[in-house]
Coordinates of C-alpha atoms (C1' of nucleotides) in Angstrom, one line a residue:
Chain P
M1 CA 3.4 13.8 8.7
Y2 CA 0.5 15.9 7.6
S3 CA 1.8 19.0 9.1
N4 CA -0.1 22.2 8.6
A5 CA 1.1 23.8 5.4
R6 CA 0.2 27.3 6.8
A7 CA 2.9 26.8 9.4
Q8 CA 5.4 25.7 6.9
K9 CA 4.8 28.6 4.5
P10 CA 4.9 31.8 6.4
R11 CA 2.9 34.7 4.9
L12 CA 4.8 37.3 3.2
T13 CA 2.9 39.7 5.4
G14 CA 4.2 37.7 8.3
E15 CA 7.8 36.6 8.8
L16 CA 8.9 38.7 5.8
S17 CA 7.0 41.7 6.9
S18 CA 10.1 43.3 8.4
A19 CA 11.3 43.7 4.8
S20 CA 8.0 44.7 3.3
G21 CA 9.0 48.3 2.9
R22 CA 11.9 47.4 0.8
L23 CA 10.1 44.9 -1.4
S24 CA 8.6 45.6 -4.8
V25 CA 5.1 44.2 -4.4
S26 CA 2.1 44.1 -6.8
H27 CA -1.2 42.2 -7.1
F28 CA -2.9 40.5 -10.0
N29 CA -6.2 38.8 -10.7
Y30 CA -6.4 35.5 -12.7
G31 CA -9.5 34.0 -14.1
R32 CA -10.5 30.3 -13.6
G33 CA -7.9 28.2 -15.4
A34 CA -5.6 31.1 -16.2
E35 CA -1.8 30.4 -16.3
I36 CA 0.2 32.4 -13.7
F37 CA 3.5 31.2 -15.0
G38 CA 4.8 28.4 -17.1
E39 CA 7.4 25.7 -16.6
A40 CA 10.9 26.8 -17.7
E41 CA 9.8 30.4 -17.8
P42 CA 12.2 32.9 -16.2
A43 CA 11.4 33.2 -12.5
E44 CA 10.9 37.0 -12.1
Y45 CA 8.6 36.9 -9.1
I46 CA 7.6 34.9 -6.2
Y47 CA 3.9 34.5 -5.5
Q48 CA 1.4 34.4 -2.7
V49 CA -2.3 33.5 -2.9
V50 CA -4.4 36.3 -1.5
E51 CA -7.8 34.9 -2.5
G52 CA -8.7 31.7 -4.4
A53 CA -6.7 28.6 -5.2
V54 CA -3.8 27.6 -7.4
R55 CA -2.4 24.4 -8.7
T56 CA 1.3 23.8 -9.7
Y57 CA 2.1 20.9 -12.0
K58 CA 4.5 19.2 -14.4
L59 CA 3.6 17.6 -17.7
L60 CA 5.0 14.7 -19.8
P61 CA 5.3 15.4 -23.5
D62 CA 2.1 13.4 -24.2
G63 CA 0.0 15.3 -21.7
R64 CA 0.1 13.2 -18.6
R65 CA 0.0 15.6 -15.7
Q66 CA 1.4 15.5 -12.2
I67 CA 0.1 18.2 -9.8
G68 CA 2.8 18.9 -7.2
A69 CA 0.8 21.0 -4.8
F70 CA -2.4 23.0 -4.2
H71 CA -2.0 26.5 -2.8
F72 CA -4.6 28.4 -0.8
P73 CA -4.7 31.9 0.7
G74 CA -1.5 32.7 2.5
D75 CA 0.5 30.0 0.7
I76 CA 3.6 31.0 -1.2
F77 CA 4.5 29.4 -4.5
G78 CA 6.9 29.8 -7.4
L79 CA 9.9 30.2 -5.0
E80 CA 12.9 29.3 -7.1
N81 CA 16.6 29.3 -6.6
G82 CA 17.6 29.0 -10.2
E83 CA 16.7 31.2 -13.1
T84 CA 13.5 29.4 -14.2
H85 CA 10.3 27.9 -12.8
R86 CA 10.2 24.2 -12.4
F87 CA 6.4 24.0 -12.6
T88 CA 3.4 25.5 -14.3
A89 CA 1.0 27.4 -12.1
E90 CA -2.7 28.0 -12.9
A91 CA -5.6 29.5 -11.0
I92 CA -8.1 26.8 -10.1
V93 CA -10.8 29.4 -9.5
A94 CA -10.7 33.2 -10.0
S95 CA -7.9 34.2 -7.7
T96 CA -6.0 37.2 -6.5
V97 CA -2.2 36.8 -6.2
R98 CA 0.4 39.0 -4.7
L99 CA 3.7 39.2 -6.7
V100 CA 7.0 40.0 -5.1
Q101 CA 9.9 40.9 -7.4
R102 CA 12.6 38.3 -6.9
K103 CA 15.4 40.8 -7.4
S104 CA 14.1 43.0 -4.6
L105 CA 13.8 40.0 -2.3
D106 CA 17.3 38.8 -3.1
E107 CA 18.7 42.2 -2.4
V108 CA 16.9 42.4 0.9
A109 CA 18.0 38.8 1.8
Q110 CA 21.6 39.7 1.1
N111 CA 21.6 42.1 4.0
D112 CA 19.2 40.3 6.3
P113 CA 20.1 36.8 7.5
A114 CA 16.6 36.5 9.0
I115 CA 15.0 36.7 5.6
S116 CA 17.5 34.2 4.2
R117 CA 16.5 31.8 7.0
T118 CA 12.8 32.3 6.3
I119 CA 13.4 31.5 2.6
L120 CA 15.4 28.4 3.5
G121 CA 12.6 27.4 5.9
M122 CA 9.9 27.8 3.2
T123 CA 12.0 25.7 0.8
T124 CA 12.5 23.0 3.5
G125 CA 8.8 23.0 4.1
N126 CA 8.2 22.4 0.4
L127 CA 10.7 19.6 0.5
A128 CA 9.1 17.9 3.5
H129 CA 5.7 18.0 1.8
V130 CA 7.0 16.7 -1.5
E131 CA 8.9 13.9 0.3
S132 CA 5.8 12.7 2.1
H133 CA 3.9 12.9 -1.2
M134 CA 6.5 10.6 -2.8
L135 CA 5.6 7.9 -0.3
L136 CA 2.0 8.3 -1.2
L137 CA 2.6 8.2 -4.9
G138 CA 5.0 5.2 -4.7
R139 CA 3.4 3.0 -2.1
K140 CA -0.2 3.8 -1.2
T141 CA -3.4 2.3 -2.5
S142 CA -6.1 4.4 -4.2
L143 CA -8.3 4.5 -1.1
E144 CA -5.3 5.4 1.1
R145 CA -4.3 8.2 -1.3
V146 CA -7.8 9.8 -1.3
A147 CA -8.0 9.5 2.5
S148 CA -4.6 11.1 2.7
F149 CA -5.6 13.9 0.5
L150 CA -8.8 14.6 2.4
L151 CA -6.9 14.5 5.7
E152 CA -4.3 16.9 4.3
M153 CA -7.1 19.3 3.2
H154 CA -8.7 18.8 6.6
L155 CA -5.6 19.7 8.4
R156 CA -5.0 22.8 6.2
S157 CA -8.5 23.9 6.5
T158 CA -9.5 26.8 8.7
S159 CA -13.1 25.9 9.1
A160 CA -13.2 22.7 11.2
G161 CA -15.0 19.8 9.6
V162 CA -16.3 21.5 6.4
L163 CA -13.9 21.3 3.4
N164 CA -14.4 23.4 0.3
L165 CA -12.6 21.6 -2.5
P166 CA -12.3 24.1 -5.3
M167 CA -10.4 21.6 -7.6
T168 CA -12.1 19.1 -9.8
R169 CA -11.9 15.3 -9.5
R170 CA -9.4 15.3 -12.3
D171 CA -7.2 17.8 -10.4
I172 CA -7.3 15.5 -7.3
A173 CA -6.5 12.5 -9.5
D174 CA -3.5 14.2 -11.1
Y175 CA -2.3 15.1 -7.6
L176 CA -2.7 11.6 -6.4
G177 CA -1.4 9.7 -9.5
L178 CA -4.8 8.2 -10.2
T179 CA -7.7 8.6 -12.7
F180 CA -10.7 10.8 -11.9
E181 CA -13.0 7.8 -12.0
T182 CA -10.9 6.1 -9.3
V183 CA -11.0 9.2 -7.1
S184 CA -14.8 9.3 -7.6
R185 CA -15.1 5.7 -6.6
A186 CA -13.0 6.2 -3.5
M187 CA -15.0 9.2 -2.4
S188 CA -18.2 7.2 -2.8
E189 CA -16.7 4.4 -0.7
L190 CA -15.9 6.9 2.1
Y191 CA -19.4 8.2 1.8
R192 CA -20.8 4.7 2.1
K193 CA -18.6 4.1 5.2
D194 CA -20.0 7.3 6.8
I195 CA -16.6 8.8 7.0
L196 CA -17.7 11.9 5.0
K197 CA -20.8 13.5 3.5
F198 CA -21.4 16.0 0.8
E199 CA -22.9 19.3 1.7
D200 CA -23.9 20.5 -1.8
T201 CA -26.3 18.3 -3.7
T202 CA -24.4 16.7 -6.6
R203 CA -21.3 18.6 -7.5
R204 CA -19.7 17.4 -4.3
H205 CA -17.2 20.2 -3.9
I206 CA -18.2 20.8 -0.3
V207 CA -17.3 17.9 1.9
V208 CA -17.9 17.4 5.6
V209 CA -15.6 15.1 7.4
L210 CA -17.6 13.0 9.8
D211 CA -14.8 10.7 11.1
V212 CA -11.3 12.1 11.1
Q213 CA -10.0 9.2 13.1
A214 CA -11.2 6.7 10.4
L215 CA -9.7 8.9 7.7
A216 CA -6.3 9.0 9.5
E217 CA -6.3 5.2 9.9
L218 CA -7.0 4.7 6.2
A219 CA -4.4 7.3 5.2
D220 CA -1.6 5.7 7.2
K221 CA -2.7 2.1 7.3
R222 CA -0.8 -0.2 9.6
S223 CA -0.8 -4.0 9.4
Q224 CA -4.2 -5.0 10.8
A225 CA -3.0 -7.1 13.6
S226 CA -6.5 -7.0 15.3
Chain F
M1 CA 15.2 17.2 -16.2
Y2 CA 17.8 14.6 -15.2
S3 CA 20.4 17.1 -14.2
N4 CA 23.7 16.0 -12.8
A5 CA 23.3 15.5 -9.1
R6 CA 26.9 16.2 -8.5
A7 CA 26.4 19.7 -9.8
Q8 CA 23.4 20.1 -7.5
K9 CA 25.1 18.9 -4.4
P10 CA 28.4 20.6 -4.0
R11 CA 31.1 18.7 -2.2
L12 CA 31.8 19.8 1.4
T13 CA 35.3 20.0 0.2
G14 CA 34.2 22.3 -2.5
E15 CA 31.9 25.2 -2.1
L16 CA 31.9 24.8 1.6
S17 CA 35.7 24.5 1.7
S18 CA 36.2 28.1 2.7
A19 CA 34.6 27.3 6.0
S20 CA 36.3 23.9 6.5
G21 CA 38.7 25.2 9.1
R22 CA 35.8 26.2 11.3
L23 CA 33.8 23.1 10.9
S24 CA 33.7 20.1 13.2
V25 CA 34.3 17.2 10.9
S26 CA 34.7 13.5 11.5
H27 CA 34.5 10.2 9.5
F28 CA 32.8 6.9 10.1
N29 CA 32.6 3.5 8.4
Y30 CA 29.4 1.7 8.0
G31 CA 29.0 -2.0 7.0
R32 CA 26.6 -3.2 4.3
G33 CA 23.0 -2.5 5.4
A34 CA 24.0 -0.5 8.5
E35 CA 21.8 2.4 9.6
I36 CA 23.4 5.8 9.5
F37 CA 20.5 7.6 11.0
G38 CA 16.8 6.9 11.6
E39 CA 13.7 8.8 10.7
A40 CA 12.6 11.2 13.4
E41 CA 16.0 11.0 15.1
P42 CA 17.6 14.4 16.1
A43 CA 19.6 15.8 13.3
E44 CA 22.9 16.4 14.8
Y45 CA 25.1 16.0 11.7
I46 CA 25.0 16.4 8.0
Y47 CA 26.6 13.7 6.0
Q48 CA 28.7 13.3 2.9
V49 CA 29.5 10.0 1.1
V50 CA 33.2 9.6 0.8
E51 CA 33.2 6.0 -0.5
G52 CA 30.4 3.6 -1.1
A53 CA 26.6 4.2 -1.6
V54 CA 23.7 5.2 0.7
R55 CA 19.9 5.0 0.4
T56 CA 17.5 7.3 2.2
Y57 CA 13.9 6.1 2.7
K58 CA 10.5 6.4 4.4
L59 CA 8.4 3.5 5.7
L60 CA 4.7 3.0 6.1
P61 CA 3.7 1.3 9.4
D62 CA 3.2 -2.0 7.6
G63 CA 6.7 -2.0 6.1
R64 CA 6.1 -0.6 2.6
R65 CA 9.1 1.4 1.7
Q66 CA 9.8 4.4 -0.5
I67 CA 13.4 5.2 -1.2
G68 CA 13.7 8.9 -1.8
A69 CA 17.3 9.0 -3.2
F70 CA 20.5 7.2 -3.7
H71 CA 23.7 8.9 -2.6
F72 CA 27.2 8.3 -4.1
P73 CA 30.7 9.7 -3.3
G74 CA 30.5 13.5 -3.1
D75 CA 26.8 13.6 -2.4
I76 CA 25.5 15.3 0.7
F77 CA 22.5 13.9 2.6
G78 CA 20.7 14.3 5.9
L79 CA 20.6 18.1 5.4
E80 CA 17.7 19.2 7.7
N81 CA 16.3 22.5 8.6
G82 CA 14.2 21.3 11.5
E83 CA 15.3 19.3 14.6
T84 CA 14.9 15.8 13.2
H85 CA 15.6 13.7 10.2
R86 CA 12.8 13.1 7.8
F87 CA 14.3 9.9 6.4
T88 CA 16.2 6.8 7.5
A89 CA 19.6 6.5 5.9
E90 CA 21.4 3.1 5.4
A91 CA 24.7 2.1 3.7
I92 CA 24.0 0.0 0.6
V93 CA 27.5 -1.4 0.6
A94 CA 30.3 -0.9 3.1
S95 CA 30.8 2.9 3.0
T96 CA 32.8 5.7 4.4
V97 CA 30.9 8.8 5.4
R98 CA 32.0 12.3 6.5
L99 CA 30.1 13.9 9.3
V100 CA 29.8 17.6 9.9
Q101 CA 28.4 18.8 13.1
R102 CA 25.3 20.9 12.3
K103 CA 25.8 23.3 15.1
S104 CA 29.2 24.2 13.8
L105 CA 27.8 24.6 10.3
D106 CA 25.0 26.8 11.5
E107 CA 27.5 29.0 13.3
V108 CA 29.6 29.4 10.3
A109 CA 26.6 30.0 8.1
Q110 CA 25.4 32.8 10.5
N111 CA 28.4 34.9 9.6
D112 CA 28.9 33.8 6.0
P113 CA 26.1 34.5 3.5
A114 CA 27.9 32.5 0.9
I115 CA 27.6 29.4 3.0
S116 CA 23.9 30.1 3.6
R117 CA 23.4 30.4 -0.2
T118 CA 25.2 27.1 -0.7
I119 CA 23.0 25.4 1.8
L120 CA 19.9 26.9 0.1
G121 CA 21.2 25.8 -3.2
M122 CA 21.7 22.2 -2.0
T123 CA 18.2 22.2 -0.6
T124 CA 16.7 23.5 -3.8
G125 CA 18.7 20.9 -5.7
N126 CA 17.1 18.2 -3.5
L127 CA 13.7 19.8 -4.1
A128 CA 14.1 19.8 -7.9
H129 CA 15.1 16.1 -7.9
V130 CA 12.2 15.1 -5.7
E131 CA 9.7 17.1 -7.8
S132 CA 10.8 15.3 -11.0
H133 CA 10.6 12.0 -9.1
M134 CA 6.9 12.8 -8.2
L135 CA 6.1 12.9 -11.9
L136 CA 7.8 9.5 -12.4
L137 CA 5.9 8.0 -9.4
G138 CA 2.6 9.5 -10.3
R139 CA 2.5 9.2 -14.1
K140 CA 5.1 6.9 -15.7
T141 CA 4.7 3.3 -16.7
S142 CA 7.0 0.6 -15.3
L143 CA 9.3 0.6 -18.4
E144 CA 9.5 4.4 -18.4
R145 CA 10.4 4.3 -14.7
V146 CA 13.2 1.8 -15.1
A147 CA 14.5 3.7 -18.2
S148 CA 14.4 7.0 -16.2
F149 CA 16.3 5.4 -13.4
L150 CA 19.0 4.0 -15.7
L151 CA 19.3 7.3 -17.4
E152 CA 19.6 9.2 -14.1
M153 CA 22.3 6.8 -13.0
H154 CA 24.0 7.2 -16.4
L155 CA 24.0 11.0 -16.1
R156 CA 25.3 10.8 -12.6
S157 CA 28.0 8.3 -13.5
T158 CA 31.6 9.3 -13.9
S159 CA 32.7 6.4 -16.1
A160 CA 30.9 6.9 -19.4
G161 CA 28.7 3.9 -20.5
V162 CA 29.4 1.5 -17.7
L163 CA 27.1 1.7 -14.7
N164 CA 27.9 0.1 -11.4
L165 CA 24.6 -0.4 -9.6
P166 CA 25.4 -1.3 -6.0
M167 CA 21.7 -1.5 -5.0
T168 CA 19.5 -4.5 -5.3
R169 CA 16.5 -4.9 -7.6
R170 CA 14.4 -4.4 -4.5
D171 CA 16.1 -1.1 -3.8
I172 CA 15.5 0.0 -7.3
A173 CA 11.9 -1.1 -7.0
D174 CA 11.3 0.8 -3.8
Y175 CA 12.8 3.9 -5.5
L176 CA 10.5 3.5 -8.5
G177 CA 7.3 2.5 -6.7
L178 CA 7.3 -1.0 -8.3
T179 CA 8.0 -4.6 -7.2
F180 CA 11.4 -6.1 -7.8
E181 CA 9.9 -8.6 -10.3
T182 CA 8.6 -5.8 -12.4
V183 CA 12.0 -4.1 -12.3
S184 CA 13.6 -7.4 -13.4
R185 CA 11.2 -7.8 -16.3
A186 CA 11.8 -4.3 -17.5
M187 CA 15.6 -4.7 -17.4
S188 CA 15.2 -7.9 -19.4
E189 CA 13.1 -6.1 -21.9
L190 CA 15.7 -3.4 -22.3
Y191 CA 18.3 -6.1 -22.7
R192 CA 16.2 -7.8 -25.4
K193 CA 15.9 -4.5 -27.2
D194 CA 19.7 -4.1 -27.2
I195 CA 19.5 -0.9 -25.2
L196 CA 21.7 -2.3 -22.4
K197 CA 23.9 -5.3 -21.7
F198 CA 25.2 -6.9 -18.5
E199 CA 28.9 -6.8 -17.9
D200 CA 29.0 -9.3 -15.0
T201 CA 27.7 -12.8 -15.7
T202 CA 24.5 -13.2 -13.7
R203 CA 24.3 -10.9 -10.7
R204 CA 23.7 -8.0 -13.1
H205 CA 25.0 -5.2 -11.0
I206 CA 27.2 -3.9 -13.8
V207 CA 25.3 -2.5 -16.7
V208 CA 26.5 -1.1 -20.0
V209 CA 24.2 1.4 -21.7
L210 CA 24.3 0.7 -25.4
D211 CA 21.7 3.2 -26.6
V212 CA 21.3 6.3 -24.4
Q213 CA 19.1 7.9 -27.0
A214 CA 16.6 5.0 -26.9
L215 CA 16.7 5.1 -23.1
A216 CA 15.9 8.8 -23.1
E217 CA 13.0 8.3 -25.4
L218 CA 11.6 5.6 -23.2
A219 CA 12.1 7.7 -20.1
D220 CA 10.3 10.7 -21.4
K221 CA 7.9 9.2 -23.9
R222 CA 6.0 11.5 -26.2
S223 CA 2.8 10.6 -28.1
Q224 CA 4.2 8.4 -30.9
A225 CA 2.9 10.5 -33.8
S226 CA 5.2 8.7 -36.3
Chain Y
dC1 C1' -32.4 26.7 -23.3
dG2 C1' -28.9 24.1 -25.7
dA3 C1' -24.1 22.9 -25.1
dT4 C1' -20.5 22.0 -22.2
dT5 C1' -18.3 20.5 -18.2
dA6 C1' -18.2 17.7 -14.2
dC7 C1' -19.4 13.7 -11.6
dT8 C1' -20.9 8.9 -10.8
dT9 C1' -21.3 4.2 -11.8
dG10 C1' -20.9 -0.2 -14.5
dA11 C1' -18.4 -3.5 -17.5
dA12 C1' -14.4 -5.0 -19.7
dT13 C1' -9.5 -4.6 -20.0
dA14 C1' -4.6 -3.9 -18.9
dT15 C1' -0.9 -3.3 -16.1
dC16 C1' 1.4 -4.5 -12.4
dC17 C1' 1.5 -7.5 -8.3
dT18 C1' 1.5 -12.0 -6.0
dC19 C1' 2.9 -16.5 -5.7
dA20 C1' 5.9 -19.9 -7.1
dA21 C1' 9.9 -22.3 -8.9
dG22 C1' 14.6 -22.5 -10.3
dG23 C1' 19.4 -21.0 -10.9
dA24 C1' 23.7 -18.9 -9.7
dG25 C1' 27.1 -16.5 -6.9
dA26 C1' 28.9 -15.3 -2.1
dG27 C1' 30.0 -16.5 2.2
dT28 C1' 30.6 -20.1 5.9
dG29 C1' 32.1 -23.9 8.3
dG30 C1' 33.6 -28.5 8.4
Chain X
dC1 C1' 38.4 -27.5 -0.8
dC2 C1' 33.8 -28.5 -1.0
dA3 C1' 29.1 -28.9 0.4
dC4 C1' 25.7 -26.0 2.5
dT5 C1' 23.0 -22.1 3.1
dC6 C1' 21.6 -17.6 2.0
dT7 C1' 20.6 -13.9 -0.9
dC8 C1' 19.6 -12.2 -5.2
dC9 C1' 17.8 -12.5 -9.7
dT10 C1' 14.9 -14.2 -13.5
dT11 C1' 10.8 -16.1 -15.4
dG12 C1' 6.1 -18.0 -15.6
dA13 C1' 1.2 -18.3 -14.3
dG14 C1' -2.6 -16.5 -12.1
dG15 C1' -4.9 -12.8 -9.8
dA16 C1' -5.9 -8.0 -8.1
dT17 C1' -6.2 -3.2 -8.5
dA18 C1' -6.6 0.6 -11.1
dT19 C1' -7.6 2.0 -15.9
dT20 C1' -10.3 2.5 -20.0
dC21 C1' -14.5 2.8 -22.3
dA22 C1' -19.1 3.9 -22.0
dA23 C1' -23.6 5.6 -20.5
dG24 C1' -26.4 8.5 -17.8
dT25 C1' -27.3 12.6 -14.8
dA26 C1' -27.0 17.2 -13.2
dA27 C1' -25.2 21.8 -12.9
dT28 C1' -23.1 25.7 -15.2
dC29 C1' -22.5 28.9 -18.8
dG30 C1' -23.1 31.5 -22.7

DNA sequence: CGATTACTTGAATATCCTCAAGGAGAGTGG
DNA sequence: CCACTCTCCTTGAGGATATTCAAGTAATCG
């Protein structure tokens, strides 16, 4: 259920590399908090995180925010079929992003069924992730949500055990459908239960997972028949 | 935001019709509540509702359920890229379903880029729907959720004004991340506000929307600056 | 170094859930 | 045809979980 996102979202310099010569590629740097593209803007490019971290989200008119996904180096985002973006994308920290012109990708895909299949695969990967997230948002408790989040980050992480969480508590809250206070309380509870510890002193952006098993049990709780 | 699902999910006897001669198609009837396929089962077919209504859902180990979508005549469901289904699908009422063998569809798609594009378009349509639903599940109040649901059904409905809701209050609740009592209370509130009325006496499966504008305002509430 | 932002924790509140009761239609079998 | 059961829906009362409001600390940034 918490499948590795890196496996779902092939690097452009990976399964799409066969077409790289024919693609119009550029790079751009974004400062912390900078908008990469806005919801309903024309989708001229697709994007890949080279360095840093990106959040994609939707807003309600009164400002309530739902983050759909976090994107880390290697992840592709902003992949659209229609004319416009369905999300806003922002850099969480200073980030480098690779941009591929959609038009050039479409042209290449037209003649290369393998590219088409890769794009479909990435879209399906997004779909699978979002569908699991619906279950979390609709039916999990706050502690289960935070445990699920940490487990997801853990499974996506390259460095075993140590998680660098570049996003704020509010970002996490808006991803999990909670308030940042509730996220904070849940993290403290996991700390008290010796399931995780904080590597940095107080800002708590670096988390060490001590007990993955316990985290997984909390994330996907079954009826406690014991 | 509440785009017409029928436009997103082309009929098999529509945009895929050019390939219909080469597709292996069959039909099947399912009784009320019958399972069409189960989560994690091999995905041998893709499905289209001919008559009736279908729900697709995920379960947590302790039985909590999240319905991902409702499917009505013309809608396609069970479209997978991987080997297995990510949802369970059940008939809400006695239903007729068209089955298309995936293998035959894949073969046709291999040689026909238009079919590939149609499949990608359907997948993207699913993705767009689910992404909007995340915002609902993560950030909307109970009344906003029920209003959004009724508006979605209204926009998908063919007969203007009159909605036939074949699903139970519990189904609606599991779609909206609520309990069936909360759904019932919200419906009663909309009735008291003269936004809808019930066409049948007490079972309340047939709903007439009296004020679409009010429903839309509740569904996508902005800060009431007035 | 002062201001700002981010995080934690406590107390009070609100929203939604749980538990419960009652009614009404659909289906079944005598 | 009519009781009987079952399912579904509504509504009320009480309770639980998460939110809101608030205070205090610490790190970051200009």
